[in-house]
Short mmCIF file of C-alpha atoms and ligand atoms in Angstrom, two decimals:
data_model
loop_
_atom_site.label_atom_id
_atom_site.label_comp_id
_atom_site.label_asym_id
_atom_site.label_seq_id
_atom_site.Cartn_x
_atom_site.Cartn_y
_atom_site.Cartn_z
CA MET A 1 -19.49 -11.28 9.16
CA LYS A 2 -18.05 -12.79 5.96
CA VAL A 3 -15.18 -10.66 4.67
CA LEU A 4 -13.68 -11.14 1.20
CA VAL A 5 -10.17 -9.68 1.14
CA THR A 6 -8.65 -9.35 -2.34
CA GLY A 7 -4.85 -9.17 -2.38
CA GLY A 8 -4.81 -10.67 1.12
CA ALA A 9 -1.48 -12.42 0.50
CA GLY A 10 0.30 -9.11 -0.21
CA PHE A 11 1.80 -6.57 2.16
CA ILE A 12 -1.14 -4.51 3.42
CA GLY A 13 -3.77 -7.18 2.75
CA SER A 14 -2.00 -9.88 4.81
CA ASN A 15 -1.57 -7.46 7.71
CA PHE A 16 -5.28 -6.59 7.36
CA VAL A 17 -6.22 -10.27 7.58
CA ARG A 18 -4.10 -10.72 10.73
CA ARG A 19 -5.54 -7.63 12.36
CA THR A 20 -9.09 -8.67 11.45
CA LEU A 21 -8.64 -12.11 13.04
CA GLU A 22 -7.09 -10.49 16.13
CA THR A 23 -9.72 -7.83 16.68
CA ARG A 24 -12.90 -9.44 15.23
CA PRO A 25 -13.20 -13.01 16.45
CA GLY A 26 -16.54 -13.48 14.60
CA ALA A 27 -15.13 -12.63 11.18
CA GLU A 28 -14.98 -15.32 8.49
CA VAL A 29 -12.17 -14.34 6.14
CA THR A 30 -11.74 -15.41 2.52
CA VAL A 31 -8.66 -14.23 0.65
CA LEU A 32 -8.70 -13.96 -3.14
CA ASP A 33 -5.17 -13.52 -4.44
CA ALA A 34 -3.50 -14.30 -7.77
CA MET A 35 -0.21 -15.03 -5.98
CA THR A 36 1.84 -12.82 -8.29
CA TYR A 37 5.50 -12.16 -7.44
CA ALA A 38 4.12 -9.88 -4.65
CA GLY A 39 1.85 -12.40 -2.94
CA SER A 40 2.84 -15.35 -0.79
CA ALA A 41 1.17 -17.84 1.51
CA GLY A 42 4.15 -17.18 3.80
CA SER A 43 2.67 -13.75 4.54
CA LEU A 44 -0.30 -15.55 6.12
CA ASP A 45 1.92 -17.92 8.07
CA GLY A 46 0.29 -18.82 11.40
CA VAL A 47 -3.24 -17.82 10.34
CA LEU A 48 -3.73 -19.99 7.25
CA ASP A 49 -5.84 -22.49 9.20
CA ARG A 50 -8.32 -19.69 10.00
CA VAL A 51 -8.60 -18.31 6.46
CA ARG A 52 -10.02 -19.64 3.19
CA LEU A 53 -7.32 -18.90 0.61
CA VAL A 54 -8.49 -18.89 -3.03
CA GLU A 55 -5.86 -18.49 -5.72
CA GLY A 56 -7.41 -16.52 -8.57
CA ASP A 57 -7.49 -13.31 -10.59
CA VAL A 58 -9.74 -10.39 -9.65
CA ALA A 59 -10.23 -9.72 -13.36
CA ASP A 60 -11.73 -13.21 -13.87
CA ALA A 61 -15.52 -12.85 -13.47
CA ALA A 62 -16.06 -16.60 -13.11
CA VAL A 63 -13.80 -16.69 -10.05
CA VAL A 64 -15.02 -13.40 -8.57
CA GLU A 65 -18.78 -13.89 -8.93
CA PRO A 66 -19.43 -16.74 -6.42
CA LEU A 67 -16.97 -15.31 -3.88
CA VAL A 68 -18.64 -11.89 -3.89
CA ALA A 69 -22.10 -13.49 -3.81
CA ASP A 70 -21.10 -15.29 -0.61
CA ALA A 71 -19.60 -12.22 1.15
CA ASP A 72 -21.09 -9.55 3.42
CA VAL A 73 -18.28 -7.16 2.57
CA VAL A 74 -15.50 -6.95 -0.03
CA VAL A 75 -12.27 -5.13 0.88
CA HIS A 76 -10.31 -4.64 -2.33
CA PHE A 77 -6.53 -4.46 -1.80
CA ALA A 78 -5.40 -6.48 -4.84
CA ALA A 79 -3.35 -4.41 -7.25
CA GLU A 80 -0.13 -4.10 -9.13
CA SER A 81 1.43 -1.70 -6.65
CA HIS A 82 4.97 -0.67 -7.66
CA ASN A 83 5.66 2.52 -9.61
CA ASP A 84 9.01 1.33 -11.01
CA ASN A 85 7.35 -1.80 -12.43
CA SER A 86 4.62 0.31 -14.02
CA LEU A 87 7.30 2.26 -15.90
CA ALA A 88 8.90 -0.95 -17.21
CA ASP A 89 5.57 -2.56 -18.25
CA PRO A 90 2.23 -0.81 -17.63
CA SER A 91 0.07 -3.60 -19.05
CA PRO A 92 -0.66 -5.66 -15.88
CA PHE A 93 -1.47 -2.39 -14.09
CA VAL A 94 -4.28 -1.67 -16.52
CA ARG A 95 -5.63 -5.21 -16.35
CA THR A 96 -5.49 -5.75 -12.58
CA ASN A 97 -6.16 -2.24 -11.32
CA LEU A 98 -8.81 -1.23 -13.84
CA VAL A 99 -10.38 -4.42 -15.23
CA GLY A 100 -10.01 -6.15 -11.84
CA THR A 101 -11.82 -3.34 -10.03
CA PHE A 102 -14.52 -3.25 -12.72
CA THR A 103 -15.06 -7.02 -12.34
CA LEU A 104 -15.48 -6.75 -8.56
CA LEU A 105 -17.79 -3.75 -8.84
CA GLU A 106 -20.07 -5.58 -11.25
CA ALA A 107 -20.29 -8.58 -8.92
CA ALA A 108 -20.88 -6.35 -5.86
CA ARG A 109 -23.62 -4.50 -7.75
CA ARG A 110 -25.37 -7.70 -8.83
CA HIS A 111 -25.37 -9.12 -5.31
CA ASP A 112 -25.77 -5.81 -3.41
CA VAL A 113 -22.62 -6.40 -1.36
CA ARG A 114 -20.89 -3.66 0.68
CA TYR A 115 -17.59 -2.73 -1.02
CA HIS A 116 -14.54 -0.86 0.27
CA HIS A 117 -11.89 0.35 -2.15
CA ILE A 118 -8.26 0.69 -1.06
CA SER A 119 -6.46 3.48 -2.87
CA THR A 120 -3.52 5.81 -2.65
CA ASP A 121 -2.62 9.47 -2.21
CA GLU A 122 -0.71 9.23 -5.50
CA VAL A 123 -3.96 9.84 -7.41
CA TYR A 124 -3.57 13.53 -6.47
CA GLY A 125 -0.18 13.89 -8.18
CA ASP A 126 2.55 15.64 -6.22
CA LEU A 127 3.24 18.82 -4.22
CA GLU A 128 6.19 21.20 -4.24
CA LEU A 129 8.47 20.85 -1.22
CA ASP A 130 7.56 24.34 0.02
CA ASP A 131 3.80 24.13 -0.70
CA PRO A 132 1.96 24.85 2.57
CA LYS A 133 -1.00 22.78 1.33
CA ARG A 134 -1.53 19.05 1.86
CA PHE A 135 -3.89 16.68 -0.02
CA THR A 136 -7.52 16.66 1.11
CA GLU A 137 -10.60 14.85 -0.21
CA ASP A 138 -11.23 17.92 -2.41
CA THR A 139 -7.83 17.95 -4.15
CA PRO A 140 -8.26 17.42 -7.92
CA TYR A 141 -6.99 14.14 -9.38
CA ALA A 142 -3.66 14.51 -11.28
CA PRO A 143 -1.83 11.16 -11.35
CA SER A 144 1.72 11.06 -12.77
CA SER A 145 2.69 7.41 -13.35
CA PRO A 146 0.99 4.45 -15.06
CA TYR A 147 0.48 2.99 -11.56
CA SER A 148 -1.16 6.07 -10.10
CA ALA A 149 -3.21 6.66 -13.27
CA SER A 150 -4.58 3.11 -13.06
CA LYS A 151 -5.45 3.62 -9.37
CA ALA A 152 -7.09 6.98 -10.17
CA GLY A 153 -9.16 5.28 -12.89
CA SER A 154 -10.24 2.57 -10.47
CA ASP A 155 -11.36 5.22 -7.95
CA HIS A 156 -13.47 6.88 -10.65
CA LEU A 157 -15.12 3.55 -11.47
CA VAL A 158 -16.09 3.10 -7.80
CA ARG A 159 -17.54 6.62 -7.57
CA ALA A 160 -19.53 6.07 -10.78
CA TRP A 161 -20.93 2.76 -9.49
CA VAL A 162 -22.09 4.51 -6.31
CA ARG A 163 -23.82 7.31 -8.19
CA SER A 164 -25.19 5.36 -11.15
CA PHE A 165 -26.10 2.07 -9.51
CA GLY A 166 -26.40 2.89 -5.81
CA LEU A 167 -23.52 0.58 -4.89
CA ARG A 168 -22.84 0.64 -1.14
CA ALA A 169 -19.16 1.62 -1.41
CA THR A 170 -16.56 3.70 0.40
CA LEU A 171 -13.00 4.63 -0.58
CA SER A 172 -9.83 5.32 1.39
CA ASN A 173 -6.70 6.91 -0.08
CA CYS A 174 -3.67 6.31 2.12
CA SER A 175 -0.11 7.60 2.19
CA ASN A 176 3.06 5.44 2.10
CA ASN A 177 2.82 2.37 4.34
CA TYR A 178 5.69 0.66 6.13
CA GLY A 179 5.81 -2.39 8.37
CA PRO A 180 6.36 -6.15 8.25
CA ARG A 181 5.89 -8.24 5.06
CA GLN A 182 6.46 -5.43 2.56
CA HIS A 183 8.15 -6.63 -0.64
CA VAL A 184 11.89 -5.95 -0.94
CA GLU A 185 11.32 -3.91 -4.12
CA LYS A 186 9.83 -1.08 -1.99
CA PHE A 187 11.94 1.72 -0.53
CA ILE A 188 12.27 0.85 3.16
CA PRO A 189 12.55 -2.98 2.87
CA ARG A 190 15.06 -2.56 0.02
CA GLN A 191 17.35 -0.43 2.18
CA VAL A 192 16.97 -2.54 5.33
CA THR A 193 17.70 -5.78 3.47
CA ASN A 194 20.58 -4.14 1.57
CA VAL A 195 22.22 -3.39 4.91
CA LEU A 196 21.49 -6.93 6.13
CA VAL A 197 23.22 -8.46 3.06
CA GLY A 198 26.16 -6.03 3.23
CA GLU A 199 25.09 -3.75 0.33
CA ARG A 200 24.74 0.04 0.52
CA PRO A 201 21.23 1.60 0.48
CA LYS A 202 20.21 3.17 -2.86
CA LEU A 203 18.76 6.69 -2.99
CA TYR A 204 17.02 7.95 -6.16
CA GLY A 205 18.13 11.32 -7.54
CA ASP A 206 18.83 14.06 -5.00
CA GLY A 207 16.83 12.21 -2.31
CA LEU A 208 14.90 15.30 -1.28
CA ASN A 209 11.57 13.73 -2.35
CA VAL A 210 9.17 13.54 0.57
CA ARG A 211 6.83 10.69 1.47
CA ASP A 212 4.25 10.71 4.29
CA TRP A 213 4.82 7.48 6.26
CA ILE A 214 2.18 5.52 8.17
CA HIS A 215 2.44 2.14 9.89
CA VAL A 216 0.45 -0.55 8.07
CA ASP A 217 -1.55 -1.39 11.25
CA ASP A 218 -2.66 2.22 11.57
CA HIS A 219 -3.80 2.14 7.92
CA ASN A 220 -5.72 -1.09 8.50
CA ASP A 221 -7.39 0.25 11.65
CA ALA A 222 -8.52 3.20 9.53
CA VAL A 223 -10.01 0.79 6.98
CA TRP A 224 -12.07 -0.90 9.70
CA THR A 225 -13.11 2.52 11.02
CA VAL A 226 -14.44 3.42 7.57
CA LEU A 227 -16.16 0.03 7.23
CA ASP A 228 -17.84 0.47 10.61
CA HIS A 229 -18.71 4.15 10.55
CA GLY A 230 -17.97 5.63 7.10
CA ARG A 231 -20.71 7.21 5.04
CA ILE A 232 -21.60 5.41 1.79
CA GLY A 233 -20.14 7.11 -1.28
CA GLU A 234 -17.51 8.99 0.70
CA THR A 235 -13.73 9.10 0.33
CA TYR A 236 -11.51 9.28 3.43
CA LEU A 237 -7.83 10.24 3.29
CA VAL A 238 -5.59 8.24 5.64
CA GLY A 239 -2.30 9.63 6.91
CA ALA A 240 -0.37 10.03 10.16
CA ASP A 241 1.54 13.32 9.70
CA GLY A 242 4.68 11.35 8.84
CA GLU A 243 6.38 13.50 6.20
CA MET A 244 10.09 12.80 5.78
CA SER A 245 12.60 13.12 2.91
CA ASN A 246 13.96 9.89 1.44
CA ARG A 247 17.46 11.04 2.39
CA ASP A 248 16.44 11.37 6.03
CA VAL A 249 14.70 7.97 5.99
CA ILE A 250 17.87 6.28 4.70
CA ALA A 251 19.99 8.06 7.32
CA LEU A 252 17.58 6.90 10.05
CA VAL A 253 17.61 3.29 8.79
CA LEU A 254 21.41 3.32 8.82
CA GLU A 255 21.53 4.87 12.31
CA LEU A 256 19.02 2.37 13.74
CA MET A 257 21.04 -0.47 12.20
CA GLY A 258 24.27 0.79 13.78
CA GLU A 259 25.84 1.99 10.50
CA ASP A 260 27.32 5.30 9.32
CA PRO A 261 24.28 7.46 8.30
CA ASP A 262 26.15 8.60 5.14
CA ALA A 263 26.94 5.08 3.90
CA TYR A 264 24.52 5.03 0.93
CA ASP A 265 24.69 5.41 -2.87
CA HIS A 266 22.89 7.88 -5.11
CA VAL A 267 21.42 6.02 -8.10
CA THR A 268 19.56 6.92 -11.31
CA ASP A 269 16.34 8.80 -10.55
CA ARG A 270 12.88 7.37 -11.31
CA ALA A 271 11.30 8.81 -14.50
CA GLY A 272 8.58 11.34 -13.62
CA HIS A 273 9.44 10.95 -9.91
CA ASP A 274 6.75 12.62 -7.75
CA ARG A 275 8.34 15.23 -5.48
CA ARG A 276 6.19 15.21 -2.37
CA TYR A 277 3.06 13.56 -0.96
CA ALA A 278 1.33 14.89 2.17
CA ILE A 279 -2.05 14.00 3.64
CA GLU A 280 -4.45 16.06 5.71
CA ALA A 281 -6.52 13.36 7.47
CA GLY A 282 -8.85 15.72 9.39
CA LYS A 283 -12.05 14.22 7.96
CA LEU A 284 -11.20 10.70 9.14
CA ARG A 285 -10.01 11.95 12.54
CA GLN A 286 -12.86 14.36 13.25
CA GLU A 287 -15.80 12.65 11.57
CA LEU A 288 -14.95 9.04 12.42
CA GLY A 289 -12.67 9.42 15.47
CA TRP A 290 -9.68 7.49 14.05
CA CYS A 291 -6.15 8.24 15.25
CA PRO A 292 -2.86 6.40 14.69
CA ARG A 293 -1.47 4.20 17.49
CA TYR A 294 2.20 4.40 16.46
CA GLU A 295 3.42 7.59 18.10
CA THR A 296 6.66 8.02 16.19
CA PHE A 297 8.03 6.86 12.85
CA ARG A 298 11.31 6.04 14.62
CA GLU A 299 9.54 3.54 16.94
CA GLY A 300 7.64 1.86 14.07
CA LEU A 301 10.72 1.79 11.85
CA ALA A 302 12.85 0.16 14.58
CA ALA A 303 10.19 -2.57 15.01
CA THR A 304 10.07 -3.06 11.23
CA ILE A 305 13.86 -3.41 11.02
CA ASP A 306 13.67 -6.06 13.77
CA TRP A 307 11.05 -7.96 11.79
CA TYR A 308 13.32 -8.09 8.71
CA ARG A 309 16.29 -9.14 10.87
CA THR A 310 14.32 -12.09 12.24
CA HIS A 311 12.48 -13.11 9.04
CA GLU A 312 15.23 -13.60 6.48
CA ASP A 313 13.46 -16.77 5.29
CA TRP A 314 10.52 -14.56 4.19
CA TRP A 315 12.47 -11.92 2.18
CA ARG A 316 15.61 -13.75 1.03
CA PRO A 317 14.04 -15.68 -1.89
CA ALA A 318 12.99 -12.43 -3.64
CA LYS A 319 16.06 -10.31 -2.91
CA GLU A 320 18.47 -11.38 -5.65
CA ALA A 321 15.93 -11.26 -8.50
CA THR A 322 14.67 -7.85 -7.35
CA GLU A 323 18.17 -6.36 -7.32
CA ALA A 324 18.97 -7.96 -10.70
CA LYS A 325 15.90 -6.20 -12.15
CA TYR A 326 16.93 -2.86 -10.65
CA ALA A 327 20.45 -3.26 -12.05
CA LEU A 328 19.02 -3.16 -15.59
CA THR A 329 17.91 0.47 -15.21
CA GLN A 330 19.77 1.95 -12.22
CA GLN A 331 23.42 2.94 -12.05
CA VAL A 332 25.31 4.20 -9.03
CA LEU A 333 26.08 7.90 -9.65
CA ALA A 334 29.54 9.27 -8.99
P1 NAD B 401 1.41 -5.68 -2.76
O1 NAD B 401 1.99 -5.57 -4.12
O2 NAD B 401 2.28 -6.02 -1.61
O3 NAD B 401 0.22 -6.75 -2.75
C1 NAD B 401 -0.69 -6.86 -3.81
C2 NAD B 401 -1.37 -8.22 -3.72
O4 NAD B 401 -2.34 -8.30 -4.78
C3 NAD B 401 -0.41 -9.41 -3.91
O5 NAD B 401 -0.67 -10.40 -2.96
C4 NAD B 401 -0.73 -9.89 -5.32
O6 NAD B 401 -0.49 -11.30 -5.50
C5 NAD B 401 -2.20 -9.56 -5.43
N1 NAD B 401 -2.64 -9.40 -6.82
C6 NAD B 401 -2.00 -8.73 -7.82
N2 NAD B 401 -2.69 -8.85 -8.98
C7 NAD B 401 -3.80 -9.60 -8.69
C8 NAD B 401 -4.91 -10.05 -9.45
N3 NAD B 401 -5.02 -9.76 -10.77
N4 NAD B 401 -5.85 -10.79 -8.83
C9 NAD B 401 -5.76 -11.10 -7.52
N5 NAD B 401 -4.73 -10.71 -6.75
C10 NAD B 401 -3.76 -9.96 -7.33
O7 NAD B 401 0.66 -4.29 -2.53
P2 NAD B 401 0.36 -3.49 -1.19
O8 NAD B 401 1.46 -2.54 -0.94
O9 NAD B 401 -0.06 -4.43 -0.13
O10 NAD B 401 -0.90 -2.62 -1.66
C11 NAD B 401 -2.23 -3.08 -1.44
C12 NAD B 401 -3.20 -2.00 -1.88
O11 NAD B 401 -2.97 -0.81 -1.15
C13 NAD B 401 -3.08 -1.61 -3.35
O12 NAD B 401 -4.37 -1.40 -3.86
C14 NAD B 401 -2.28 -0.31 -3.32
O13 NAD B 401 -2.59 0.49 -4.43
C15 NAD B 401 -2.79 0.29 -2.03
N6 NAD B 401 -1.89 1.24 -1.34
C16 NAD B 401 -0.62 0.87 -1.04
C17 NAD B 401 0.19 1.75 -0.32
C18 NAD B 401 1.61 1.37 0.07
O14 NAD B 401 2.32 2.20 0.62
N7 NAD B 401 2.06 0.14 -0.14
C19 NAD B 401 -0.30 3.00 0.04
C20 NAD B 401 -1.62 3.35 -0.30
C21 NAD B 401 -2.41 2.44 -0.98
O1 TDX B 402 15.55 2.05 -3.88
C1 TDX B 402 14.78 3.02 -3.82
N1 TDX B 402 15.29 4.26 -3.58
C2 TDX B 402 14.53 5.38 -3.51
O2 TDX B 402 15.06 6.49 -3.28
C3 TDX B 402 13.35 2.88 -3.98
C4 TDX B 402 12.74 1.54 -4.25
C5 TDX B 402 12.58 4.02 -3.88
N2 TDX B 402 13.14 5.23 -3.66
C6 TDX B 402 12.28 6.43 -3.48
C7 TDX B 402 11.17 6.60 -4.50
C8 TDX B 402 10.08 7.28 -3.67
O3 TDX B 402 10.33 8.69 -3.60
O4 TDX B 402 11.61 6.23 -2.23
C9 TDX B 402 10.26 6.70 -2.27
C10 TDX B 402 9.32 5.57 -1.95
O5 TDX B 402 9.37 4.65 -3.03
P1 TDX B 402 8.40 3.37 -3.13
O6 TDX B 402 8.59 2.50 -1.94
O7 TDX B 402 8.57 2.77 -4.49
O8 TDX B 402 6.96 4.04 -2.95
P2 TDX B 402 6.13 5.13 -3.80
O9 TDX B 402 6.55 5.19 -5.20
O10 TDX B 402 6.10 6.39 -2.99
O11 TDX B 402 4.67 4.41 -3.75
C11 TDX B 402 4.22 3.77 -2.54
O12 TDX B 402 3.30 4.57 -1.84
C12 TDX B 402 2.04 4.75 -2.42
C13 TDX B 402 3.59 2.40 -2.83
O13 TDX B 402 4.53 1.60 -3.53
C14 TDX B 402 2.33 2.55 -3.60
O14 TDX B 402 1.70 1.28 -3.79
C15 TDX B 402 1.41 3.44 -2.83
O15 TDX B 402 0.27 3.71 -3.61
#
């Protein structure tokens, strides 16, 4: 099977490529990635000789067209993915997430290629901390940030292409991923690498915001489950019952790294900061038989911390510039 993986040099995409090569020896993998600040060949270290890596933009039809024509399946991970960046400059989010998805859909339609769309739980907006409900496939869309609005728009394009043109597509909307090769701008890698360089972790606002954590390998196994067994036109929510407040995550990172669990700073809150995300993944579990392999967040987090400890060469080059960017908008609160 020929698999075209967009964004395959980023966090989730590169882990997807590795897992695909591990579990599907017959797969021929092509990665299309623009190699933005978030993509690196280093994330494919050790598997580059088994992958065709094409540097190019998903919004460029001339690049996309022949690659899609040659594929049996397209798995679309490429995106601008960071909420804080979308608040500073939304423009690349609209181009990559909306125009990029449109460009792929048109190529997949022309060549009748199976398409899977990677999306996020953020399209559903947020929940109150005490709301007994969680997100399901029937929750109405209500995105809050430029990032989540651009992802919501891309989901709607996919659904329209299924209904209007009969595109053979599925969608998955996943909760917050953690694991190796996640950029140091994101919450967990930022705190782990802060501790490694002797800086204090940085918590936004009151820190009571809740995210629903899932290991990246569990997410990627879910993607293959949907590719193998999902029904065309359907959306599947992916989550591993991993709700935890940001404050508790930071305390756990500090504890696992042998530091005082209170040794962190409160910093300026994110504008429009979503309060809580929570996924009810019953459809994926019951209909398709998926379940996560990582039994506890603590176990997966400890392994992730080890990865950052032993891969300083991977994260170090981006650390200083990332923190310099944060310093422009975030102050430590008294
Ligand atoms: P990432 O930022 O680590 O990687 C994105 C990759 O896309 C990078 O390699 C980048 O170079 C590439 N890219 C960006 N613009 C491109 C363009 N115009 N053309 C081609 N390539 C381009 O992101 P991630 O965390 O790996 O997220 C991957 C996907 O998963 C995204 O669609 C995101 O919305 C979704 N998602 C992420 C999470 C999460 O917790 N990280 C959760 C749910 C869904
Ligand atoms: O330094 C920080 N301190 C902090 O308290 C950072 C970077 C974040 N936070 C908070 C903000 C969020 O409540 O931690 C939480 C997680 O932040 P991010 O890692 O930026 O993730 P989030 O905004 O929840 O979005 C992530 O999950 C859904 C991914 O980045 C998205 O791509 C995905 O769609």
